[in-house]
CSV table of C-alpha atoms in Angstrom, one decimal:
chain,number,residue,atom,x,y,z
A,1,ASN,CA,-9.1,-0.1,27.0
A,2,ALA,CA,-6.9,-1.0,24.0
A,3,GLY,CA,-9.2,-3.5,22.3
A,4,VAL,CA,-7.3,-5.1,19.4
A,5,THR,CA,-3.8,-4.0,18.8
A,6,GLN,CA,-1.7,-4.9,15.8
A,7,THR,CA,2.1,-4.6,15.4
A,8,PRO,CA,3.8,-3.4,13.3
A,9,LYS,CA,1.7,-0.9,11.6
A,10,PHE,CA,3.9,-0.7,8.5
A,11,ARG,CA,6.6,-3.0,7.1
A,12,VAL,CA,8.5,-3.2,3.9
A,13,LEU,CA,10.0,-6.6,3.0
A,14,LYS,CA,12.1,-8.0,0.2
A,15,THR,CA,10.9,-11.1,-1.6
A,16,GLY,CA,11.9,-14.2,0.3
A,17,GLN,CA,12.2,-12.5,3.7
A,18,SER,CA,10.1,-13.7,6.6
A,19,MET,CA,8.2,-11.7,9.2
A,20,THR,CA,5.5,-12.1,11.9
A,21,LEU,CA,2.5,-9.8,12.5
A,22,LEU,CA,1.3,-9.7,16.1
A,23,CYS,CA,-2.4,-9.3,17.1
A,24,ALA,CA,-3.2,-8.7,20.8
A,25,GLN,CA,-6.6,-8.3,22.3
A,26,ASP,CA,-7.5,-7.5,25.9
A,27,MET,CA,-11.2,-8.4,25.8
A,28,ASN,CA,-10.8,-12.1,26.6
A,29,HIS,CA,-12.3,-13.1,23.3
A,30,GLU,CA,-12.2,-16.7,22.2
A,31,TYR,CA,-12.3,-16.2,18.5
A,32,MET,CA,-9.6,-14.4,16.5
A,33,TYR,CA,-9.2,-13.9,12.8
A,34,TRP,CA,-6.7,-12.6,10.3
A,35,TYR,CA,-8.0,-10.9,7.1
A,36,ARG,CA,-6.3,-9.2,4.2
A,37,GLN,CA,-7.8,-6.3,2.3
A,38,ASP,CA,-6.9,-5.7,-1.3
A,39,PRO,CA,-8.4,-3.1,-3.7
A,40,GLY,CA,-11.7,-4.4,-5.2
A,41,MET,CA,-11.5,-7.6,-3.1
A,42,GLY,CA,-13.0,-6.7,0.2
A,43,LEU,CA,-11.8,-8.5,3.3
A,44,ARG,CA,-10.7,-12.1,2.8
A,45,LEU,CA,-10.1,-14.5,5.6
A,46,ILE,CA,-6.6,-15.9,5.9
A,47,HIS,CA,-6.7,-18.0,9.1
A,48,TYR,CA,-8.7,-18.0,12.3
A,49,SER,CA,-8.7,-19.5,15.8
A,50,VAL,CA,-11.5,-20.6,18.0
A,51,GLY,CA,-9.4,-20.7,21.1
A,52,GLU,CA,-5.9,-21.0,22.6
A,53,GLY,CA,-3.9,-23.7,20.9
A,54,THR,CA,-6.3,-24.0,17.9
A,55,THR,CA,-6.0,-22.6,14.4
A,56,ALA,CA,-7.8,-23.2,11.1
A,57,LYS,CA,-7.6,-22.2,7.4
A,58,GLY,CA,-9.7,-19.5,5.9
A,59,GLU,CA,-10.3,-18.6,2.3
A,60,VAL,CA,-6.7,-17.6,1.3
A,61,PRO,CA,-4.3,-19.4,3.7
A,62,ASP,CA,-1.5,-20.2,1.2
A,63,GLY,CA,1.8,-18.6,2.1
A,64,TYR,CA,0.8,-17.9,5.7
A,65,ASN,CA,1.1,-19.7,9.0
A,66,VAL,CA,-0.5,-18.8,12.4
A,67,SER,CA,-0.2,-19.6,16.0
A,68,ARG,CA,-2.3,-19.0,19.1
A,69,LEU,CA,-0.1,-20.0,22.0
A,70,LYS,CA,-1.9,-17.5,24.4
A,71,LYS,CA,-5.6,-16.6,24.3
A,72,GLN,CA,-4.9,-12.9,23.9
A,73,ASN,CA,-2.4,-13.2,21.0
A,74,PHE,CA,-2.8,-14.4,17.4
A,75,LEU,CA,0.4,-14.3,15.3
A,76,LEU,CA,0.4,-14.3,11.5
A,77,GLY,CA,3.7,-15.4,9.8
A,78,LEU,CA,5.0,-15.1,6.3
A,79,GLU,CA,7.9,-17.6,5.9
A,80,SER,CA,9.0,-16.4,2.4
A,81,ALA,CA,7.3,-13.2,1.4
A,82,ALA,CA,6.0,-12.7,-2.1
A,83,PRO,CA,4.9,-9.5,-3.9
A,84,SER,CA,1.4,-11.0,-4.0
A,85,GLN,CA,1.3,-10.7,-0.3
A,86,THR,CA,1.5,-6.9,-0.4
A,87,SER,CA,-1.7,-5.9,1.3
A,88,VAL,CA,-3.3,-4.4,4.4
A,89,TYR,CA,-3.8,-7.0,7.1
A,90,PHE,CA,-6.5,-6.8,9.7
A,91,CYS,CA,-6.9,-8.8,12.9
A,92,ALA,CA,-10.3,-9.2,14.5
A,93,SER,CA,-11.8,-10.9,17.5
A,94,ILE,CA,-15.2,-11.8,19.0
A,95,SER,CA,-16.7,-13.5,21.9
A,96,TRP,CA,-20.1,-15.0,21.3
A,97,GLY,CA,-22.8,-14.8,24.0
A,98,ALA,CA,-26.5,-14.8,24.3
A,99,LYS,CA,-26.8,-11.0,23.7
A,100,ASN,CA,-24.1,-10.8,21.1
A,101,THR,CA,-24.7,-8.5,18.1
A,102,GLY,CA,-22.3,-10.5,16.0
A,103,GLU,CA,-19.8,-7.6,16.1
A,104,LEU,CA,-16.2,-8.4,15.2
A,105,PHE,CA,-13.7,-6.0,16.8
A,106,PHE,CA,-11.0,-5.0,14.4
A,107,GLY,CA,-7.5,-3.7,14.8
A,108,GLU,CA,-6.2,-0.7,12.9
A,109,GLY,CA,-4.4,-2.7,10.3
A,110,SER,CA,-0.8,-3.5,9.3
A,111,ARG,CA,0.3,-2.3,5.9
A,112,LEU,CA,2.8,-4.7,4.3
A,113,THR,CA,4.7,-4.1,1.1
A,114,VAL,CA,6.8,-6.8,-0.5
A,115,LEU,CA,9.3,-5.6,-3.1
B,1,ASP,CA,-17.7,-17.7,-6.0
B,2,GLN,CA,-18.6,-14.6,-4.0
B,3,GLN,CA,-21.2,-15.3,-1.3
B,4,VAL,CA,-21.6,-11.7,-0.3
B,5,LYS,CA,-21.9,-9.1,-3.1
B,6,GLN,CA,-21.9,-5.3,-3.1
B,7,ASN,CA,-22.5,-4.5,-6.7
B,8,SER,CA,-22.1,-0.7,-6.4
B,9,PRO,CA,-18.5,0.3,-5.9
B,10,SER,CA,-19.4,3.9,-5.2
B,11,LEU,CA,-22.3,6.1,-4.3
B,12,SER,CA,-22.6,9.9,-4.0
B,13,VAL,CA,-25.4,11.6,-2.1
B,14,GLN,CA,-26.2,15.1,-1.1
B,15,GLU,CA,-26.0,16.0,2.5
B,16,GLY,CA,-29.4,15.7,4.3
B,17,ARG,CA,-30.7,13.1,1.8
B,18,ILE,CA,-31.0,9.3,2.2
B,19,SER,CA,-28.1,7.0,1.4
B,20,ILE,CA,-29.1,3.4,0.5
B,21,LEU,CA,-26.3,0.8,0.3
B,22,ASN,CA,-27.2,-2.6,-1.0
B,23,CYS,CA,-25.9,-6.1,-0.4
B,24,ASP,CA,-26.8,-9.5,-1.9
B,25,TYR,CA,-25.9,-12.9,-0.5
B,26,THR,CA,-26.2,-16.5,-1.8
B,27,ASN,CA,-25.9,-18.7,1.3
B,28,SER,CA,-29.1,-19.2,3.2
B,29,MET,CA,-27.2,-20.5,6.2
B,30,PHE,CA,-26.0,-17.0,7.2
B,31,ASP,CA,-27.5,-16.1,10.5
B,32,TYR,CA,-26.1,-12.6,11.2
B,33,PHE,CA,-25.6,-9.7,8.8
B,34,LEU,CA,-23.5,-6.7,9.7
B,35,TRP,CA,-22.4,-3.4,8.3
B,36,TYR,CA,-19.0,-1.9,8.9
B,37,LYS,CA,-17.7,1.5,8.1
B,38,LYS,CA,-14.1,2.1,7.2
B,39,TYR,CA,-12.1,5.3,7.0
B,40,PRO,CA,-8.7,5.4,5.2
B,41,ALA,CA,-5.8,4.1,7.3
B,42,GLU,CA,-8.2,2.8,10.0
B,43,GLY,CA,-9.7,-0.6,10.8
B,44,PRO,CA,-13.3,-1.3,10.0
B,45,THR,CA,-15.7,-0.2,12.8
B,46,PHE,CA,-19.0,-1.9,13.5
B,47,LEU,CA,-22.1,0.1,12.5
B,48,ILE,CA,-25.2,-2.1,12.9
B,49,SER,CA,-26.2,-5.7,12.6
B,50,ILE,CA,-29.3,-7.8,12.1
B,51,SER,CA,-30.2,-11.4,13.0
B,52,SER,CA,-31.6,-13.6,10.2
B,53,ILE,CA,-34.8,-13.9,12.3
B,54,LYS,CA,-35.6,-10.2,11.9
B,55,ASP,CA,-36.3,-8.0,8.9
B,56,LYS,CA,-35.4,-4.6,10.3
B,57,ASN,CA,-33.1,-3.1,12.8
B,58,GLU,CA,-32.7,0.6,13.6
B,59,ASP,CA,-30.1,2.6,15.4
B,60,GLY,CA,-30.4,6.3,15.2
B,61,ARG,CA,-29.8,7.5,11.6
B,62,PHE,CA,-29.0,3.9,10.5
B,63,THR,CA,-31.5,1.2,9.6
B,64,VAL,CA,-30.8,-2.2,8.1
B,65,PHE,CA,-33.4,-4.1,6.2
B,66,LEU,CA,-33.2,-7.8,5.5
B,67,ASN,CA,-35.3,-9.5,2.8
B,68,LYS,CA,-34.6,-13.2,3.2
B,69,SER,CA,-36.6,-14.4,0.3
B,70,ALA,CA,-34.6,-12.1,-2.0
B,71,LYS,CA,-31.3,-12.7,-0.1
B,72,HIS,CA,-30.8,-9.0,0.0
B,73,LEU,CA,-30.1,-6.5,2.7
B,74,SER,CA,-29.7,-2.8,2.6
B,75,LEU,CA,-28.4,0.0,4.9
B,76,HIS,CA,-30.3,3.3,5.0
B,77,ILE,CA,-28.7,6.4,6.4
B,78,VAL,CA,-31.0,9.3,7.0
B,79,PRO,CA,-30.1,12.1,7.0
B,80,SER,CA,-26.7,11.6,5.4
B,81,GLN,CA,-23.9,13.8,6.8
B,82,PRO,CA,-20.4,14.6,5.3
B,83,GLY,CA,-18.8,12.5,8.2
B,84,ASP,CA,-20.6,9.5,6.8
B,85,SER,CA,-18.2,9.5,3.8
B,86,ALA,CA,-16.3,6.2,4.0
B,87,VAL,CA,-16.2,2.7,2.6
B,88,TYR,CA,-19.1,0.5,3.8
B,89,PHE,CA,-18.7,-3.2,4.0
B,90,CYS,CA,-21.5,-5.7,4.2
B,91,ALA,CA,-20.7,-8.9,6.1
B,92,ALA,CA,-22.5,-12.2,6.8
B,93,SER,CA,-21.7,-14.8,9.4
B,94,ALA,CA,-22.5,-18.4,9.7
B,95,SER,CA,-21.7,-21.1,12.3
B,96,VAL,CA,-19.5,-23.6,10.5
B,97,GLU,CA,-17.8,-26.6,12.3
B,98,GLY,CA,-18.2,-25.0,15.7
B,99,THR,CA,-17.0,-21.5,14.9
B,100,TYR,CA,-18.4,-18.4,13.3
B,101,LYS,CA,-17.1,-17.4,9.9
B,102,TYR,CA,-17.5,-14.0,8.5
B,103,ILE,CA,-17.7,-13.3,4.7
B,104,PHE,CA,-17.3,-9.7,3.6
B,105,GLY,CA,-18.5,-7.9,0.5
B,106,THR,CA,-16.1,-5.8,-1.6
B,107,GLY,CA,-17.3,-2.5,-0.2
B,108,THR,CA,-19.2,0.6,-1.4
B,109,ARG,CA,-17.5,3.9,-1.2
B,110,LEU,CA,-20.0,6.5,0.0
B,111,LYS,CA,-19.4,10.2,-0.6
B,112,VAL,CA,-21.7,12.7,1.0
B,113,LEU,CA,-21.6,16.0,-0.7
B,114,ALA,CA,-22.0,19.2,1.4
């Protein structure tokens, strides 16, 4: 059972380049989230999705775009990378039910460096 | 405007003693509170949660206490073990516009000394 898988795990970009981070979950979860983690800042929500074909902005959406064409995949795109986007990115998912503990399931993270 | 705050960036505790990690929040609409543990180069892993209708939840060595009037929650680890050394994130969730949003604190780095 893979859970939440993120690719790539590491990437170095030059300023202005574009890239896409892929998040895949095999738990049939409806909700998916993208967070970034920076020193002293905790985890901040970039974008989220409540189901296939839907996306919404989180706390820090500027400079990022997302798509959820398939229920199991949530893509995070950087159209023109900036050094301020150097961070560790985490994808998470959840499926709410009557006995839910509220637990978000996280991927292992993708470390992105923008030079 | 930080809705979930962890005011202690780090904590050191002797092995076998109690570790107490604290978290404060400002939004009374939060309905779930969670603690996550994070090791370097790994994703956060769920530790324990508590619904806003309860004031205590226990799971083995881990107990979470919720004080709604003070908007404060704490995680107690007893006894602390060296393997507990990690960064602990407090999180709160609320249903907003048909979905659940999670707000995380900045984390507390716990070091358990052998």
